[in-house]
mmCIF file of C-alpha atoms in Angstrom:
data_model
loop_
_atom_site.group_PDB
_atom_site.id
_atom_site.type_symbol
_atom_site.label_atom_id
_atom_site.label_comp_id
_atom_site.label_asym_id
_atom_site.label_seq_id
_atom_site.Cartn_x
_atom_site.Cartn_y
_atom_site.Cartn_z
ATOM 1 C CA UNK A 1 -43.905 54.633 63.392
ATOM 2 C CA UNK A 2 -41.594 51.595 63.500
ATOM 3 C CA UNK A 3 -39.846 50.816 66.722
ATOM 4 C CA UNK A 4 -36.163 51.848 66.388
ATOM 5 C CA UNK A 5 -35.079 49.046 68.658
ATOM 6 C CA UNK A 6 -36.820 46.448 66.474
ATOM 7 C CA UNK A 7 -35.128 47.867 63.393
ATOM 8 C CA UNK A 8 -31.721 47.740 65.041
ATOM 9 C CA UNK A 9 -32.355 44.161 66.172
ATOM 10 C CA UNK A 10 -33.375 43.103 62.640
ATOM 11 C CA UNK A 11 -30.316 44.783 61.205
ATOM 12 C CA UNK A 12 -28.061 43.045 63.699
ATOM 13 C CA UNK A 13 -29.562 39.675 62.794
ATOM 14 C CA UNK A 14 -29.001 40.337 59.079
ATOM 15 C CA UNK A 15 -25.382 41.271 59.697
ATOM 16 C CA UNK A 16 -24.904 38.203 61.841
ATOM 17 C CA UNK A 17 -26.353 35.930 59.136
ATOM 18 C CA UNK A 18 -24.159 37.616 56.514
ATOM 19 C CA UNK A 19 -21.059 37.119 58.666
ATOM 20 C CA UNK A 20 -21.906 33.454 59.164
ATOM 21 C CA UNK A 21 -22.558 32.869 55.433
ATOM 22 C CA UNK A 22 -19.455 34.801 54.493
ATOM 23 C CA UNK A 23 -17.364 32.688 56.827
ATOM 24 C CA UNK A 24 -18.877 29.480 55.516
ATOM 25 C CA UNK A 25 -18.256 30.518 51.898
ATOM 26 C CA UNK A 26 -14.658 31.466 52.660
ATOM 27 C CA UNK A 27 -14.039 28.154 54.421
ATOM 28 C CA UNK A 28 -15.650 26.157 51.582
ATOM 29 C CA UNK A 29 -13.616 28.091 49.031
ATOM 30 C CA UNK A 30 -10.419 27.500 51.009
ATOM 31 C CA UNK A 31 -11.260 23.795 51.347
ATOM 32 C CA UNK A 32 -11.949 23.444 47.605
ATOM 33 C CA UNK A 33 -8.769 25.342 46.753
ATOM 34 C CA UNK A 34 -6.714 23.126 49.068
ATOM 35 C CA UNK A 35 -8.317 20.015 47.574
ATOM 36 C CA UNK A 36 -7.574 21.169 44.005
ATOM 37 C CA UNK A 37 -3.975 21.985 44.907
ATOM 38 C CA UNK A 38 -3.517 18.623 46.617
ATOM 39 C CA UNK A 39 -5.079 16.768 43.649
ATOM 40 C CA UNK A 40 -2.970 18.666 41.104
ATOM 41 C CA UNK A 41 0.171 18.098 43.139
ATOM 42 C CA UNK A 42 -0.567 14.388 43.520
ATOM 43 C CA UNK A 43 -1.338 14.020 39.800
ATOM 44 C CA UNK A 44 1.815 15.859 38.776
ATOM 45 C CA UNK A 45 4.023 13.836 41.128
ATOM 46 C CA UNK A 46 2.341 10.565 40.135
ATOM 47 C CA UNK A 47 2.769 11.357 36.430
ATOM 48 C CA UNK A 48 6.396 12.331 36.940
ATOM 49 C CA UNK A 49 7.196 9.236 38.973
ATOM 50 C CA UNK A 50 5.211 6.978 36.672
ATOM 51 C CA UNK A 51 6.710 8.314 33.470
ATOM 52 C CA UNK A 52 10.256 8.077 34.833
ATOM 53 C CA UNK A 53 10.131 4.859 36.833
ATOM 54 C CA UNK A 54 7.303 2.824 35.292
ATOM 55 C CA UNK A 55 7.568 2.393 31.491
ATOM 56 C CA UNK A 56 4.275 3.008 29.718
ATOM 57 C CA UNK A 57 2.802 0.091 27.798
ATOM 58 C CA UNK A 58 3.127 0.484 24.037
ATOM 59 C CA UNK A 59 -0.310 0.919 22.452
ATOM 60 C CA UNK A 60 -1.460 -2.245 20.728
ATOM 61 C CA UNK A 61 -2.017 -0.408 17.439
ATOM 62 C CA UNK A 62 1.693 0.327 17.358
ATOM 63 C CA UNK A 63 2.932 -2.838 19.066
ATOM 64 C CA UNK A 64 0.998 -5.195 16.799
ATOM 65 C CA UNK A 65 2.081 -3.799 13.439
ATOM 66 C CA UNK A 66 2.823 -7.007 11.486
ATOM 67 C CA UNK A 67 6.416 -7.957 10.826
ATOM 68 C CA UNK A 68 5.573 -10.625 8.275
ATOM 69 C CA UNK A 69 3.307 -10.296 5.292
ATOM 70 C CA UNK A 70 1.229 -13.420 5.786
ATOM 71 C CA UNK A 71 -2.346 -14.038 4.685
ATOM 72 C CA UNK A 72 -3.846 -12.539 7.846
ATOM 73 C CA UNK A 73 -1.795 -9.363 7.573
ATOM 74 C CA UNK A 74 -2.690 -8.846 3.928
ATOM 75 C CA UNK A 75 -6.429 -8.980 4.445
ATOM 76 C CA UNK A 76 -6.571 -6.930 7.639
ATOM 77 C CA UNK A 77 -7.575 -3.308 7.255
ATOM 78 C CA UNK A 78 -4.674 -0.890 7.163
ATOM 79 C CA UNK A 79 -6.488 1.297 9.700
ATOM 80 C CA UNK A 80 -6.153 -1.477 12.296
ATOM 81 C CA UNK A 81 -2.545 -0.407 12.875
ATOM 82 C CA UNK A 82 -1.846 3.176 13.836
ATOM 83 C CA UNK A 83 1.673 2.966 12.469
ATOM 84 C CA UNK A 84 0.263 2.306 9.000
ATOM 85 C CA UNK A 85 -2.760 4.584 9.032
ATOM 86 C CA UNK A 86 -0.671 7.567 10.137
ATOM 87 C CA UNK A 87 1.481 7.728 7.026
ATOM 88 C CA UNK A 88 0.572 8.378 3.436
ATOM 89 C CA UNK A 89 2.466 5.500 1.838
ATOM 90 C CA UNK A 90 3.384 2.986 4.548
ATOM 91 C CA UNK A 91 6.090 0.400 4.157
ATOM 92 C CA UNK A 92 5.343 -3.283 4.042
ATOM 93 C CA UNK A 93 6.142 -5.500 7.081
ATOM 94 C CA UNK A 94 9.633 -5.112 8.450
ATOM 95 C CA UNK A 95 10.827 -8.678 7.975
ATOM 96 C CA UNK A 96 11.135 -8.406 4.200
ATOM 97 C CA UNK A 97 14.470 -7.853 2.517
ATOM 98 C CA UNK A 98 14.432 -4.519 0.677
ATOM 99 C CA UNK A 99 11.433 -2.671 2.070
ATOM 100 C CA UNK A 100 8.502 -2.426 -0.310
ATOM 101 C CA UNK A 101 7.493 1.223 -0.072
ATOM 102 C CA UNK A 102 3.761 0.695 -0.418
ATOM 103 C CA UNK A 103 1.305 -1.533 1.357
ATOM 104 C CA UNK A 104 -0.056 -4.348 -0.774
ATOM 105 C CA UNK A 105 -3.627 -4.024 -1.983
ATOM 106 C CA UNK A 106 -5.700 -6.999 -0.917
ATOM 107 C CA UNK A 107 -6.298 -9.503 -3.724
ATOM 108 C CA UNK A 108 -9.223 -11.669 -2.670
ATOM 109 C CA UNK A 109 -9.352 -13.598 -5.960
ATOM 110 C CA UNK A 110 -5.844 -14.998 -6.301
ATOM 111 C CA UNK A 111 -6.463 -18.708 -5.695
ATOM 112 C CA UNK A 112 -2.765 -19.319 -5.078
ATOM 113 C CA UNK A 113 -2.900 -17.233 -1.890
ATOM 114 C CA UNK A 114 -6.517 -17.418 -0.749
ATOM 115 C CA UNK A 115 -6.292 -21.230 -0.740
ATOM 116 C CA UNK A 116 -3.716 -20.955 2.043
ATOM 117 C CA UNK A 117 -0.967 -22.656 0.038
ATOM 118 C CA UNK A 118 1.152 -19.577 -0.688
ATOM 119 C CA UNK A 119 1.709 -16.283 1.090
ATOM 120 C CA UNK A 120 0.953 -12.949 -0.651
ATOM 121 C CA UNK A 121 4.722 -12.362 -0.899
ATOM 122 C CA UNK A 122 5.693 -15.941 -1.778
ATOM 123 C CA UNK A 123 9.289 -15.558 -2.983
ATOM 124 C CA UNK A 124 11.534 -16.221 -0.010
ATOM 125 C CA UNK A 125 13.993 -18.870 -1.132
ATOM 126 C CA UNK A 126 16.819 -16.585 -2.249
ATOM 127 C CA UNK A 127 17.333 -13.386 -0.316
ATOM 128 C CA UNK A 128 19.310 -11.872 -3.197
ATOM 129 C CA UNK A 129 16.285 -11.692 -5.510
ATOM 130 C CA UNK A 130 13.181 -12.210 -3.382
ATOM 131 C CA UNK A 131 12.483 -8.490 -2.968
ATOM 132 C CA UNK A 132 12.471 -7.876 -6.725
ATOM 133 C CA UNK A 133 10.269 -10.897 -7.334
ATOM 134 C CA UNK A 134 7.808 -10.014 -4.570
ATOM 135 C CA UNK A 135 7.436 -6.508 -5.985
ATOM 136 C CA UNK A 136 5.815 -8.139 -9.018
ATOM 137 C CA UNK A 137 3.109 -9.554 -6.764
ATOM 138 C CA UNK A 138 1.714 -6.033 -6.394
ATOM 139 C CA UNK A 139 0.805 -5.827 -10.088
ATOM 140 C CA UNK A 140 0.832 -9.399 -11.455
ATOM 141 C CA UNK A 141 -1.036 -12.582 -10.714
ATOM 142 C CA UNK A 142 1.277 -15.527 -10.029
ATOM 143 C CA UNK A 143 0.234 -17.206 -13.283
ATOM 144 C CA UNK A 144 1.853 -14.584 -15.493
ATOM 145 C CA UNK A 145 5.255 -16.045 -14.650
ATOM 146 C CA UNK A 146 4.288 -19.539 -13.497
ATOM 147 C CA UNK A 147 1.459 -20.723 -15.825
ATOM 148 C CA UNK A 148 1.926 -22.272 -19.244
ATOM 149 C CA UNK A 149 0.438 -19.639 -21.547
ATOM 150 C CA UNK A 150 0.941 -18.644 -25.142
ATOM 151 C CA UNK A 151 3.409 -20.181 -27.605
ATOM 152 C CA UNK A 152 5.832 -22.614 -25.958
ATOM 153 C CA UNK A 153 8.899 -21.034 -27.558
ATOM 154 C CA UNK A 154 8.444 -17.758 -25.628
ATOM 155 C CA UNK A 155 8.662 -15.671 -28.802
ATOM 156 C CA UNK A 156 5.110 -14.281 -28.896
ATOM 157 C CA UNK A 157 2.928 -12.406 -26.441
ATOM 158 C CA UNK A 158 1.011 -14.268 -23.773
ATOM 159 C CA UNK A 159 -2.777 -13.796 -23.621
ATOM 160 C CA UNK A 160 -3.156 -11.431 -20.676
ATOM 161 C CA UNK A 161 -5.915 -9.328 -19.145
ATOM 162 C CA UNK A 162 -6.320 -6.969 -16.223
ATOM 163 C CA UNK A 163 -8.685 -8.110 -13.471
ATOM 164 C CA UNK A 164 -10.435 -6.123 -10.760
ATOM 165 C CA UNK A 165 -9.162 -6.863 -7.241
ATOM 166 C CA UNK A 166 -12.625 -6.329 -5.737
ATOM 167 C CA UNK A 167 -14.608 -8.540 -8.126
ATOM 168 C CA UNK A 168 -12.110 -10.781 -9.909
ATOM 169 C CA UNK A 169 -13.682 -9.821 -13.250
ATOM 170 C CA UNK A 170 -11.681 -8.957 -16.359
ATOM 171 C CA UNK A 171 -10.972 -5.245 -16.367
ATOM 172 C CA UNK A 172 -9.847 -2.403 -18.583
ATOM 173 C CA UNK A 173 -6.293 -0.997 -18.305
ATOM 174 C CA UNK A 174 -5.815 0.974 -15.071
ATOM 175 C CA UNK A 175 -6.862 4.609 -15.090
ATOM 176 C CA UNK A 176 -3.407 5.466 -13.760
ATOM 177 C CA UNK A 177 -1.694 4.125 -16.892
ATOM 178 C CA UNK A 178 -4.135 5.891 -19.220
ATOM 179 C CA UNK A 179 -3.599 9.165 -17.372
ATOM 180 C CA UNK A 180 0.173 8.733 -17.484
ATOM 181 C CA UNK A 181 0.058 8.195 -21.247
ATOM 182 C CA UNK A 182 -1.907 11.439 -21.623
ATOM 183 C CA UNK A 183 0.621 13.343 -19.508
ATOM 184 C CA UNK A 184 3.518 11.938 -21.520
ATOM 185 C CA UNK A 185 1.834 12.843 -24.817
ATOM 186 C CA UNK A 186 1.202 16.422 -23.694
ATOM 187 C CA UNK A 187 4.791 16.860 -22.508
ATOM 188 C CA UNK A 188 6.177 15.349 -25.726
ATOM 189 C CA UNK A 189 4.156 17.832 -27.792
ATOM 190 C CA UNK A 190 5.098 20.705 -25.436
ATOM 191 C CA UNK A 191 1.527 21.902 -25.614
ATOM 192 C CA UNK A 192 -0.504 22.824 -22.490
ATOM 193 C CA UNK A 193 -3.748 20.898 -22.065
ATOM 194 C CA UNK A 194 -6.997 22.690 -22.770
ATOM 195 C CA UNK A 195 -9.826 22.773 -20.233
ATOM 196 C CA UNK A 196 -11.547 19.593 -21.469
ATOM 197 C CA UNK A 197 -8.300 17.616 -21.533
ATOM 198 C CA UNK A 198 -7.355 18.811 -18.024
ATOM 199 C CA UNK A 199 -10.736 17.755 -16.672
ATOM 200 C CA UNK A 200 -10.471 14.353 -18.331
ATOM 201 C CA UNK A 201 -6.979 13.837 -16.925
ATOM 202 C CA UNK A 202 -8.046 14.894 -13.425
ATOM 203 C CA UNK A 203 -11.070 12.563 -13.567
ATOM 204 C CA UNK A 204 -8.838 9.635 -14.530
ATOM 205 C CA UNK A 205 -6.411 10.362 -11.708
ATOM 206 C CA UNK A 206 -9.197 10.732 -9.157
ATOM 207 C CA UNK A 207 -10.458 7.313 -10.201
ATOM 208 C CA UNK A 208 -6.928 5.947 -9.869
ATOM 209 C CA UNK A 209 -6.502 7.498 -6.416
ATOM 210 C CA UNK A 210 -9.783 5.995 -5.252
ATOM 211 C CA UNK A 211 -9.066 2.527 -6.605
ATOM 212 C CA UNK A 212 -5.513 2.603 -5.351
ATOM 213 C CA UNK A 213 -6.397 4.017 -1.905
ATOM 214 C CA UNK A 214 -3.771 6.724 -2.424
ATOM 215 C CA UNK A 215 -4.727 9.930 -0.557
ATOM 216 C CA UNK A 216 -1.498 11.625 -1.627
ATOM 217 C CA UNK A 217 -2.384 11.218 -5.276
ATOM 218 C CA UNK A 218 -5.875 12.567 -4.585
ATOM 219 C CA UNK A 219 -4.371 15.689 -3.016
ATOM 220 C CA UNK A 220 -2.043 16.127 -5.990
ATOM 221 C CA UNK A 221 -5.017 15.961 -8.349
ATOM 222 C CA UNK A 222 -6.872 18.532 -6.270
ATOM 223 C CA UNK A 223 -3.886 20.859 -6.492
ATOM 224 C CA UNK A 224 -3.681 20.288 -10.249
ATOM 225 C CA UNK A 225 -7.362 21.168 -10.704
ATOM 226 C CA UNK A 226 -6.990 24.353 -8.687
ATOM 227 C CA UNK A 227 -3.720 25.545 -10.221
ATOM 228 C CA UNK A 228 -3.896 24.422 -13.852
ATOM 229 C CA UNK A 229 -6.110 27.244 -15.126
ATOM 230 C CA UNK A 230 -3.916 30.006 -13.720
ATOM 231 C CA UNK A 231 -0.439 28.462 -13.774
ATOM 232 C CA UNK A 232 2.273 30.632 -15.306
ATOM 233 C CA UNK A 233 4.075 27.515 -16.559
ATOM 234 C CA UNK A 234 1.490 24.740 -17.110
ATOM 235 C CA UNK A 235 4.091 22.310 -18.468
ATOM 236 C CA UNK A 236 6.088 22.514 -15.226
ATOM 237 C CA UNK A 237 2.894 21.801 -13.311
ATOM 238 C CA UNK A 238 2.324 18.808 -15.588
ATOM 239 C CA UNK A 239 5.860 17.535 -14.961
ATOM 240 C CA UNK A 240 5.256 17.752 -11.218
ATOM 241 C CA UNK A 241 2.063 15.753 -11.649
ATOM 242 C CA UNK A 242 3.910 13.175 -13.748
ATOM 243 C CA UNK A 243 6.458 12.670 -10.974
ATOM 244 C CA UNK A 244 3.655 12.069 -8.461
ATOM 245 C CA UNK A 245 1.958 9.591 -10.801
ATOM 246 C CA UNK A 246 5.225 7.684 -11.195
ATOM 247 C CA UNK A 247 5.361 7.216 -7.427
ATOM 248 C CA UNK A 248 1.968 5.500 -7.570
ATOM 249 C CA UNK A 249 2.836 2.946 -10.242
ATOM 250 C CA UNK A 250 3.527 -0.156 -8.220
ATOM 251 C CA UNK A 251 0.690 -1.828 -6.398
ATOM 252 C CA UNK A 252 -1.923 0.942 -6.505
ATOM 253 C CA UNK A 253 -3.782 0.196 -9.720
ATOM 254 C CA UNK A 254 -6.753 -1.513 -8.060
ATOM 255 C CA UNK A 255 -6.232 -4.183 -10.706
ATOM 256 C CA UNK A 256 -3.626 -6.767 -11.703
ATOM 257 C CA UNK A 257 -2.460 -8.578 -14.804
ATOM 258 C CA UNK A 258 -3.345 -12.250 -15.197
ATOM 259 C CA UNK A 259 -3.336 -14.896 -17.894
ATOM 260 C CA UNK A 260 -6.508 -14.642 -19.988
ATOM 261 C CA UNK A 261 -8.462 -17.855 -20.488
ATOM 262 C CA UNK A 262 -10.173 -18.753 -23.750
ATOM 263 C CA UNK A 263 -13.480 -17.287 -22.544
ATOM 264 C CA UNK A 264 -11.848 -13.900 -21.836
ATOM 265 C CA UNK A 265 -11.820 -14.221 -18.060
ATOM 266 C CA UNK A 266 -8.739 -13.908 -15.857
ATOM 267 C CA UNK A 267 -7.241 -17.284 -14.981
ATOM 268 C CA UNK A 268 -6.788 -16.888 -11.215
ATOM 269 C CA UNK A 269 -5.853 -20.439 -10.290
ATOM 270 C CA UNK A 270 -4.920 -23.787 -11.777
ATOM 271 C CA UNK A 271 -8.017 -25.194 -13.537
ATOM 272 C CA UNK A 272 -9.778 -28.194 -11.945
ATOM 273 C CA UNK A 273 -7.462 -28.161 -8.940
ATOM 274 C CA UNK A 274 -9.954 -27.466 -6.112
ATOM 275 C CA UNK A 275 -10.252 -31.085 -4.957
ATOM 276 C CA UNK A 276 -6.499 -31.613 -5.156
ATOM 277 C CA UNK A 277 -5.917 -28.483 -3.056
ATOM 278 C CA UNK A 278 -8.380 -29.637 -0.390
ATOM 279 C CA UNK A 279 -6.858 -33.111 -0.293
ATOM 280 C CA UNK A 280 -3.356 -31.704 0.026
ATOM 281 C CA UNK A 281 -4.183 -29.252 2.804
ATOM 282 C CA UNK A 282 -6.074 -31.899 4.789
ATOM 283 C CA UNK A 283 -2.933 -34.045 5.095
ATOM 284 C CA UNK A 284 -0.089 -31.613 4.515
ATOM 285 C CA UNK A 285 1.587 -32.411 7.840
ATOM 286 C CA UNK A 286 1.417 -36.185 7.336
ATOM 287 C CA UNK A 287 2.816 -36.503 3.821
ATOM 288 C CA UNK A 288 6.229 -37.939 3.083
ATOM 289 C CA UNK A 289 8.404 -36.364 0.407
ATOM 290 C CA UNK A 290 7.153 -38.547 -2.448
ATOM 291 C CA UNK A 291 3.466 -38.063 -1.605
ATOM 292 C CA UNK A 292 4.005 -34.359 -1.181
ATOM 293 C CA UNK A 293 5.515 -34.012 -4.654
ATOM 294 C CA UNK A 294 2.750 -36.128 -6.172
ATOM 295 C CA UNK A 295 -0.023 -34.012 -4.637
ATOM 296 C CA UNK A 296 1.691 -30.751 -5.512
ATOM 297 C CA UNK A 297 1.936 -31.906 -9.121
ATOM 298 C CA UNK A 298 -1.781 -32.721 -9.102
ATOM 299 C CA UNK A 299 -2.575 -29.175 -7.926
ATOM 300 C CA UNK A 300 -0.398 -27.294 -10.411
ATOM 301 C CA UNK A 301 -2.074 -28.371 -13.629
ATOM 302 C CA UNK A 302 -0.673 -25.456 -15.677
ATOM 303 C CA UNK A 303 2.669 -24.889 -13.985
ATOM 304 C CA UNK A 304 5.630 -23.978 -16.138
ATOM 305 C CA UNK A 305 8.652 -26.166 -15.562
ATOM 306 C CA UNK A 306 10.781 -23.032 -15.328
ATOM 307 C CA UNK A 307 9.264 -19.640 -14.398
ATOM 308 C CA UNK A 308 9.741 -16.796 -16.833
ATOM 309 C CA UNK A 309 13.103 -15.082 -16.485
ATOM 310 C CA UNK A 310 13.476 -11.307 -16.296
ATOM 311 C CA UNK A 311 14.625 -11.076 -19.927
ATOM 312 C CA UNK A 312 11.413 -12.699 -21.192
ATOM 313 C CA UNK A 313 9.518 -9.473 -20.433
ATOM 314 C CA UNK A 314 12.078 -6.761 -19.703
ATOM 315 C CA UNK A 315 14.709 -7.128 -22.409
ATOM 316 C CA UNK A 316 14.646 -4.623 -25.304
ATOM 317 C CA UNK A 317 13.622 -7.372 -27.758
ATOM 318 C CA UNK A 318 11.247 -9.208 -25.379
ATOM 319 C CA UNK A 319 7.946 -10.357 -26.887
ATOM 320 C CA UNK A 320 6.147 -12.184 -24.081
ATOM 321 C CA UNK A 321 4.072 -9.134 -23.064
ATOM 322 C CA UNK A 322 2.275 -6.824 -25.462
ATOM 323 C CA UNK A 323 2.752 -3.768 -23.263
ATOM 324 C CA UNK A 324 1.013 -1.337 -25.597
ATOM 325 C CA UNK A 325 -2.138 -3.457 -25.826
ATOM 326 C CA UNK A 326 -2.284 -3.486 -22.021
ATOM 327 C CA UNK A 327 -2.351 0.323 -21.805
ATOM 328 C CA UNK A 328 1.305 1.215 -21.269
ATOM 329 C CA UNK A 329 2.680 4.369 -22.875
ATOM 330 C CA UNK A 330 5.713 4.158 -25.145
ATOM 331 C CA UNK A 331 7.952 5.889 -22.626
ATOM 332 C CA UNK A 332 6.843 3.526 -19.879
ATOM 333 C CA UNK A 333 7.480 0.551 -22.171
ATOM 334 C CA UNK A 334 10.983 1.851 -22.833
ATOM 335 C CA UNK A 335 11.594 2.027 -19.089
ATOM 336 C CA UNK A 336 10.281 -1.485 -18.490
ATOM 337 C CA UNK A 337 12.213 -2.993 -21.391
ATOM 338 C CA UNK A 338 15.419 -1.072 -20.785
ATOM 339 C CA UNK A 339 18.419 -3.331 -20.170
ATOM 340 C CA UNK A 340 19.768 -1.758 -17.001
ATOM 341 C CA UNK A 341 17.150 -3.070 -14.593
ATOM 342 C CA UNK A 342 17.069 -6.696 -15.621
ATOM 343 C CA UNK A 343 20.852 -6.803 -16.112
ATOM 344 C CA UNK A 344 21.297 -5.646 -12.527
ATOM 345 C CA UNK A 345 18.885 -8.301 -11.250
ATOM 346 C CA UNK A 346 20.573 -11.045 -13.255
ATOM 347 C CA UNK A 347 23.953 -9.981 -11.876
ATOM 348 C CA UNK A 348 22.554 -10.274 -8.349
ATOM 349 C CA UNK A 349 21.052 -13.668 -9.120
ATOM 350 C CA UNK A 350 24.298 -14.972 -10.589
ATOM 351 C CA UNK A 351 26.477 -13.549 -7.829
ATOM 352 C CA UNK A 352 28.271 -11.114 -10.138
ATOM 353 C CA UNK A 353 29.207 -7.553 -9.162
ATOM 354 C CA UNK A 354 26.735 -4.870 -10.144
ATOM 355 C CA UNK A 355 26.448 -1.113 -9.888
ATOM 356 C CA UNK A 356 23.368 1.050 -9.737
ATOM 357 C CA UNK A 357 22.699 2.803 -13.059
ATOM 358 C CA UNK A 358 23.252 6.543 -13.232
ATOM 359 C CA UNK A 359 20.866 8.686 -15.224
ATOM 360 C CA UNK A 360 22.491 10.192 -18.289
ATOM 361 C CA UNK A 361 25.538 7.919 -18.029
ATOM 362 C CA UNK A 362 26.522 4.928 -20.209
ATOM 363 C CA UNK A 363 25.222 1.563 -19.106
ATOM 364 C CA UNK A 364 27.546 -0.208 -16.624
ATOM 365 C CA UNK A 365 29.540 -3.114 -18.057
#
């Protein structure tokens, strides 16, 4: 039989050990709790004091958003600036008169800009018209307005071609324009598209969204695919899609118009001017006025004496661009050749009063 005294002694030792461990645990817990409270209090007070008294440094992705559309800004990735990557259709740099509502697509094959001679938005001499002129740089190569091309009397169409911004090769009309023509035709006929036509249209617009880096257009196409088969009013859905396509017109084709050379390629710079460009840039800071003009003339081997005016392409009877051959729908051609736009620009250029046109109202006089 076990000794009762030994059992009581063992039990007392167990209780003593338990009391000691319990005390230690309580003290450790209290210490940890005090430490957590002190750390939380310090952090809260430090954050409060710091946020109120010490201004936080602006993140570089926001601070360094470019304010001038120079060559470096154009060829940087849009994702490098948080202020641009965070929005669907970011504005161009803030320094430009009349904000361009889309970011330029990089054109790595325009010799006028990649040589370092001209900026991607080169028109800056007259603030009254530079915004309208620079908007053309999103869809046209400089040579369309500034190269000698076609008949000298400006009465016939210039030889033009689309060219791919990623390869510089001659290209077909943009998928966006082809899709828009299909939408316009369907709405004019007031007939809903069948399954095959809807799929073809959606495929074209997905290609356009990819080439134009336009996530908003891609989402609109996804909605169209999902809703078209069960829409109560398919024509209304098509009108909504047309409005979204119209927002993507400028600068999101993934291709531009350029003068077409005799071999069918896009003419992306003045022919045989490479040596003249290099010679000019090597001494640009040391040239006097006469030498500067002489070297500039040697570079611009196909320069027009006077750039094309607005009316050469946008007047109702203009013939310099064969819009239909380039993939434009009849309704889009009517918009581009309507008198209101170019009349307004000419009024600005000439310093005359102008008013914005009102839809459904007579043209302003």
